Backbone as CSV, one residue per row, in Angstrom:
resi,resn,N_x,N_y,N_z,CA_x,CA_y,CA_z,C_x,C_y,C_z
1,MET,10.639,8.904,69.251,10.064,7.573,69.177,8.550,7.709,69.318
2,PHE,7.855,6.955,68.499,6.391,6.995,68.510,5.814,5.866,69.362
3,VAL,4.641,6.120,69.882,3.926,5.159,70.717,3.719,3.827,69.987
4,GLU,3.554,3.884,68.697,3.291,2.685,67.897,4.335,1.587,68.113
5,SER,5.572,1.973,68.440,6.626,0.977,68.643,6.339,0.069,69.837
6,LEU,5.451,0.494,70.726,5.117,-0.311,71.906,3.798,-1.075,71.759
7,LEU,3.225,-1.046,70.578,1.936,-1.712,70.363,1.948,-3.207,70.680
8,PRO,2.980,-3.971,70.312,2.955,-5.410,70.659,2.798,-5.662,72.162
9,ALA,3.533,-4.924,72.985,3.416,-5.091,74.445,2.054,-4.609,74.933
10,ALA,1.552,-3.533,74.334,0.251,-2.973,74.734,-0.882,-3.957,74.427
11,ARG,-0.769,-4.672,73.326,-1.813,-5.649,72.952,-1.940,-6.757,73.988
12,GLU,-0.810,-7.126,74.589,-0.825,-8.207,75.584,-1.611,-7.825,76.833
13,ARG,-1.725,-6.540,77.116,-2.428,-6.077,78.320,-3.891,-5.729,78.066
14,LEU,-4.339,-5.856,76.855,-5.708,-5.452,76.514,-6.731,-6.414,77.114
15,VAL,-7.555,-5.887,78.004,-8.674,-6.627,78.577,-9.875,-5.691,78.508
16,THR,-10.928,-6.135,77.833,-12.113,-5.291,77.669,-13.317,-5.926,78.356
17,ILE,-14.293,-5.066,78.605,-15.570,-5.498,79.158,-16.630,-4.589,78.543
18,THR,-17.821,-5.109,78.369,-18.879,-4.285,77.792,-19.487,-3.386,78.859
19,ASP,-20.016,-2.263,78.421,-20.576,-1.304,79.374,-21.842,-1.809,80.056
20,ASP,-22.456,-2.859,79.508,-23.658,-3.412,80.135,-23.374,-4.678,80.956
21,ALA,-22.082,-5.003,81.127,-21.709,-6.168,81.942,-21.852,-5.821,83.424
22,PRO,-22.229,-6.784,84.236,-22.326,-6.531,85.678,-20.950,-6.166,86.256
23,LEU,-20.956,-5.287,87.221,-19.719,-4.849,87.855,-18.966,-6.018,88.492
24,ILE,-19.675,-7.022,88.926,-19.032,-8.199,89.516,-18.104,-8.869,88.497
25,ASP,-18.483,-8.827,87.214,-17.612,-9.380,86.161,-16.322,-8.567,86.060
26,ALA,-16.448,-7.257,86.176,-15.262,-6.394,86.150,-14.359,-6.725,87.330
27,ALA,-14.941,-6.917,88.493,-14.165,-7.248,89.691,-13.415,-8.562,89.500
28,ARG,-14.064,-9.544,88.901,-13.415,-10.846,88.656,-12.223,-10.694,87.713
29,LEU,-12.404,-9.899,86.651,-11.308,-9.685,85.699,-10.141,-8.958,86.366
30,LEU,-10.445,-7.972,87.169,-9.383,-7.229,87.862,-8.661,-8.112,88.871
31,ARG,-9.401,-9.004,89.499,-8.799,-9.913,90.476,-7.856,-10.905,89.801
32,SER,-8.087,-11.187,88.529,-7.258,-12.166,87.815,-5.891,-11.614,87.412
33,GLY,-5.633,-10.340,87.716,-4.282,-9.838,87.486,-4.140,-8.606,86.605
34,THR,-5.170,-8.203,85.932,-5.054,-7.002,85.109,-5.221,-5.751,85.968
35,ASP,-4.590,-4.665,85.576,-4.658,-3.416,86.338,-5.797,-2.510,85.892
36,ILE,-6.211,-2.668,84.649,-7.197,-1.753,84.075,-8.039,-2.493,83.038
37,LEU,-9.340,-2.210,83.060,-10.261,-2.765,82.061,-10.729,-1.637,81.163
38,LEU,-10.754,-1.889,79.876,-11.295,-0.914,78.947,-12.762,-1.260,78.726
39,VAL,-13.631,-0.303,79.006,-15.075,-0.504,78.891,-15.507,-0.047,77.504
40,CYS,-16.149,-0.955,76.769,-16.553,-0.669,75.392,-18.059,-0.786,75.234
41,ASN,-18.594,-0.064,74.258,-20.016,-0.175,73.940,-20.223,-1.381,73.020
42,ALA,-21.443,-1.583,72.573,-21.778,-2.744,71.742,-21.011,-2.746,70.417
43,ALA,-20.625,-1.573,69.937,-19.877,-1.468,68.685,-18.372,-1.692,68.889
44,GLY,-17.949,-1.889,70.142,-16.547,-2.131,70.429,-15.714,-0.874,70.585
45,LEU,-16.371,0.265,70.767,-15.658,1.525,70.923,-15.490,1.870,72.399
46,LEU,-14.367,2.469,72.736,-14.052,2.792,74.119,-15.017,3.817,74.697
47,ARG,-15.531,3.517,75.883,-16.411,4.445,76.610,-15.779,4.914,77.909
48,GLY,-14.867,4.117,78.464,-14.242,4.469,79.728,-13.317,3.362,80.187
49,VAL,-12.859,3.489,81.435,-11.984,2.472,82.026,-12.460,2.169,83.437
50,ILE,-12.114,0.987,83.896,-12.401,0.579,85.277,-11.107,0.055,85.886
51,THR,-10.824,0.534,87.085,-9.694,0.031,87.864,-10.236,-0.545,89.170
52,LYS,-9.382,-1.143,89.947,-9.795,-1.677,91.250,-10.352,-0.573,92.128
53,THR,-9.767,0.605,92.042,-10.243,1.744,92.828,-11.684,2.083,92.478
54,ASP,-12.028,2.025,91.184,-13.402,2.307,90.754,-14.379,1.281,91.323
55,VAL,-13.984,0.016,91.311,-14.851,-1.050,91.828,-15.061,-0.879,93.332
56,VAL,-13.985,-0.622,94.050,-14.094,-0.444,95.505,-14.979,0.759,95.822
57,ALA,-14.804,1.855,95.093,-15.618,3.050,95.329,-17.100,2.763,95.108
58,GLN,-17.425,2.030,94.060,-18.825,1.714,93.774,-19.401,0.778,94.832
59,ILE,-18.654,-0.218,95.216,-19.149,-1.181,96.207,-19.320,-0.512,97.570
60,SER,-18.466,0.450,97.887,-18.582,1.118,99.183,-19.870,1.937,99.285
61,ARG,-20.455,2.295,98.144,-21.735,3.021,98.132,-22.918,2.074,97.899
62,CYS,-22.625,0.813,97.831,-23.609,-0.203,97.478,-24.698,-0.348,98.538
63,GLN,-25.953,-0.301,98.064,-27.096,-0.547,98.939,-28.156,-1.285,98.143
64,GLY,-28.584,-2.393,98.657,-29.652,-3.150,98.007,-29.337,-3.506,96.570
65,SER,-30.225,-3.137,95.659,-30.048,-3.494,94.255,-28.884,-2.739,93.612
66,GLY,-28.353,-1.713,94.289,-27.180,-1.002,93.785,-25.961,-1.894,93.669
67,CYS,-26.000,-3.016,94.398,-24.903,-3.972,94.340,-24.882,-4.717,93.008
68,LEU,-25.912,-4.575,92.245,-25.997,-5.229,90.943,-25.713,-4.241,89.818
69,ALA,-24.936,-3.214,90.098,-24.642,-2.147,89.132,-23.937,-2.695,87.890
70,LEU,-24.088,-1.959,86.811,-23.406,-2.284,85.562,-22.028,-1.635,85.549
71,SER,-21.168,-2.143,84.688,-19.818,-1.599,84.565,-19.832,-0.112,84.236
72,SER,-20.799,0.297,83.435,-20.862,1.698,83.014,-21.075,2.654,84.181
73,VAL,-21.645,2.164,85.275,-21.878,3.009,86.442,-20.573,3.333,87.163
74,ALA,-19.648,2.394,87.200,-18.411,2.559,87.955,-17.245,3.083,87.116
75,MET,-17.377,3.082,85.816,-16.239,3.431,84.968,-15.884,4.919,85.036
76,THR,-14.628,5.199,84.783,-14.145,6.563,84.634,-14.290,6.923,83.165
77,GLN,-14.981,8.013,82.889,-15.231,8.388,81.494,-14.214,9.382,80.950
78,ASP,-13.633,10.203,81.808,-12.635,11.177,81.385,-11.289,10.472,81.318
79,VAL,-11.010,9.874,80.163,-9.855,8.997,80.018,-8.811,9.630,79.105
80,MET,-7.571,9.596,79.547,-6.461,10.016,78.699,-6.130,8.852,77.775
81,LEU,-6.006,9.138,76.484,-5.776,8.108,75.476,-4.459,8.345,74.759
82,CYS,-4.000,7.340,74.044,-2.874,7.535,73.137,-3.185,6.853,71.813
83,ARG,-2.532,7.359,70.778,-2.680,6.829,69.425,-1.300,6.586,68.827
84,SER,-1.234,5.844,67.751,0.026,5.439,67.127,0.987,6.589,66.869
85,GLY,0.492,7.729,66.427,1.356,8.842,66.063,1.817,9.713,67.207
86,ASP,1.416,9.401,68.431,1.834,10.202,69.587,3.315,9.955,69.886
87,LEU,4.002,11.019,70.271,5.401,10.883,70.667,5.479,10.336,72.099
88,LEU,6.355,9.374,72.286,6.487,8.703,73.571,6.879,9.682,74.689
89,GLU,7.779,10.592,74.407,8.203,11.558,75.430,7.049,12.455,75.879
90,ASP,6.245,12.917,74.917,5.103,13.766,75.262,4.094,13.002,76.112
91,LEU,3.823,11.778,75.712,2.871,10.950,76.447,3.384,10.662,77.865
92,TRP,4.682,10.397,77.978,5.292,10.139,79.284,5.071,11.338,80.212
93,ARG,5.273,12.554,79.705,5.068,13.763,80.508,3.621,13.890,80.959
94,ARG,2.696,13.681,80.032,1.271,13.798,80.362,0.846,12.747,81.385
95,MET,1.341,11.520,81.244,1.005,10.466,82.208,1.541,10.804,83.589
96,ASN,2.755,11.322,83.654,3.335,11.700,84.944,2.564,12.831,85.592
97,GLN,2.094,13.785,84.803,1.314,14.895,85.350,0.039,14.400,86.015
98,ARG,-0.541,13.349,85.478,-1.789,12.812,86.029,-1.559,11.578,86.895
99,SER,-0.312,11.211,87.130,0.061,10.043,87.948,-0.607,8.764,87.459
100,LEU,-0.544,8.527,86.151,-1.146,7.338,85.562,-0.105,6.252,85.349
101,LYS,-0.522,5.026,85.562,0.343,3.864,85.371,0.045,3.169,84.035
102,ASN,-1.193,3.273,83.582,-1.637,2.637,82.341,-2.477,3.627,81.553
103,ILE,-2.464,3.462,80.229,-3.246,4.339,79.372,-3.759,3.534,78.173
104,PRO,-5.040,3.700,77.831,-5.575,2.984,76.672,-4.933,3.452,75.369
105,PHE,-4.639,2.508,74.518,-4.087,2.747,73.181,-5.239,2.465,72.218
106,VAL,-5.672,3.471,71.458,-6.833,3.331,70.586,-6.506,3.738,69.155
107,ASP,-7.355,3.301,68.216,-7.213,3.762,66.837,-7.994,5.067,66.661
108,GLN,-8.063,5.559,65.442,-8.729,6.843,65.190,-10.228,6.806,65.467
109,ASN,-10.826,5.629,65.537,-12.262,5.493,65.802,-12.573,5.174,67.261
110,LEU,-11.561,5.206,68.109,-11.679,4.859,69.533,-11.859,3.362,69.775
111,ARG,-11.406,2.558,68.848,-11.420,1.106,69.036,-10.136,0.722,69.779
112,PRO,-10.245,0.065,70.931,-9.053,-0.286,71.716,-8.098,-1.217,70.978
113,LEU,-6.818,-0.874,71.047,-5.769,-1.704,70.456,-4.899,-2.344,71.539
114,GLY,-4.872,-1.707,72.717,-4.042,-2.225,73.789,-4.043,-1.290,74.977
115,VAL,-3.203,-1.610,75.948,-3.018,-0.778,77.139,-1.525,-0.547,77.289
116,LEU,-1.132,0.702,77.227,0.268,1.073,77.370,0.603,1.225,78.845
117,ASN,1.703,0.634,79.265,2.121,0.652,80.662,3.333,1.574,80.821
118,ALA,3.374,2.314,81.913,4.462,3.266,82.167,5.825,2.576,82.190
119,ARG,5.893,1.368,82.702,7.170,0.647,82.766,7.730,0.399,81.366
120,ASP,6.873,-0.030,80.434,7.319,-0.251,79.063,7.791,1.047,78.413
121,MET,7.069,2.114,78.702,7.438,3.414,78.142,8.800,3.857,78.667
122,LEU,9.009,3.716,79.956,10.267,4.127,80.558,11.436,3.314,80.007
123,GLN,11.245,2.018,79.866,12.303,1.171,79.315,12.651,1.601,77.893
124,ALA,11.633,1.890,77.077,11.876,2.322,75.701,12.596,3.669,75.665
125,LEU,12.191,4.591,76.525,12.830,5.903,76.565,14.279,5.809,77.038
126,LEU,14.541,4.961,78.028,15.908,4.781,78.511,16.788,4.127,77.443
127,LYS,16.234,3.160,76.747,16.986,2.489,75.675,17.328,3.486,74.580
128,GLU,16.360,4.315,74.210,16.583,5.326,73.174,17.651,6.323,73.630
129,SER,17.588,6.730,74.873,18.557,7.678,75.426,19.963,7.085,75.418
130,THR,20.075,5.830,75.808,21.369,5.156,75.835,21.940,5.034,74.428
131,THR,21.099,4.725,73.459,21.532,4.617,72.066,22.016,5.967,71.555
132,GLU,21.283,7.021,71.834,21.681,8.364,71.403,22.997,8.774,72.037
133,GLU,23.183,8.433,73.311,24.423,8.755,74.008,25.603,8.034,73.361
134,ALA,25.429,6.768,73.024,26.503,5.991,72.395,26.833,6.551,71.010
135,MET,25.809,6.950,70.268,26.047,7.530,68.936,26.809,8.845,69.051
136,MET,26.456,9.672,70.010,27.137,10.944,70.206,28.596,10.710,70.617
137,ARG,28.821,9.745,71.500,30.169,9.430,71.935,31.007,8.968,70.746
138,ASP,30.440,8.092,69.907,31.151,7.618,68.717,31.464,8.770,67.771
139,TYR,30.543,9.675,67.605,30.739,10.818,66.729,31.864,11.715,67.243
140,VAL,31.830,12.013,68.546,32.845,12.877,69.153,34.224,12.209,69.089
141,MET,34.271,10.907,69.251,35.523,10.183,69.216,36.055,10.047,67.800
142,GLY,35.241,10.379,66.795,35.703,10.407,65.417,35.565,9.123,64.641
143,PHE,34.738,8.217,65.089,34.520,7.022,64.280,33.034,6.695,64.237
144,GLY,32.679,5.961,63.214,31.290,5.567,63.061,30.508,6.470,62.112
145,TYR,31.088,7.598,61.717,30.370,8.524,60.812,31.296,8.990,59.689
146,ARG,32.142,8.150,59.174,33.069,8.522,58.095,32.508,8.143,56.762
């Protein structure tokens, strides 16, 4: 199964912010319920991500005018990405290795398309596994493939 099959759900989680937006704007967006913000440049291309942990880390170092930092200062730049042609099982393994809950879904130009969530991936993988098991059972029982 390819990652592309989860694009509709991933689109619903897409929340972006520009790299020159004040960090306080990122904090407000994160407080409204999203888990991850995709930070984009003026051309709309992905530059990094911001999570609540990133905001807290930046604010804890805040002194004077540092409290007025831009989103680009707090963002994580080393981001694991996924694209339409990625296999869901491979991506699931890589996300687990890095203990990630969300991952940006981008096109070939790094334009954000959505945010893939581990829960959606797991549900899709379990559904696929259950379907394969039922097909194998039907085959072994001698019906469904005549």
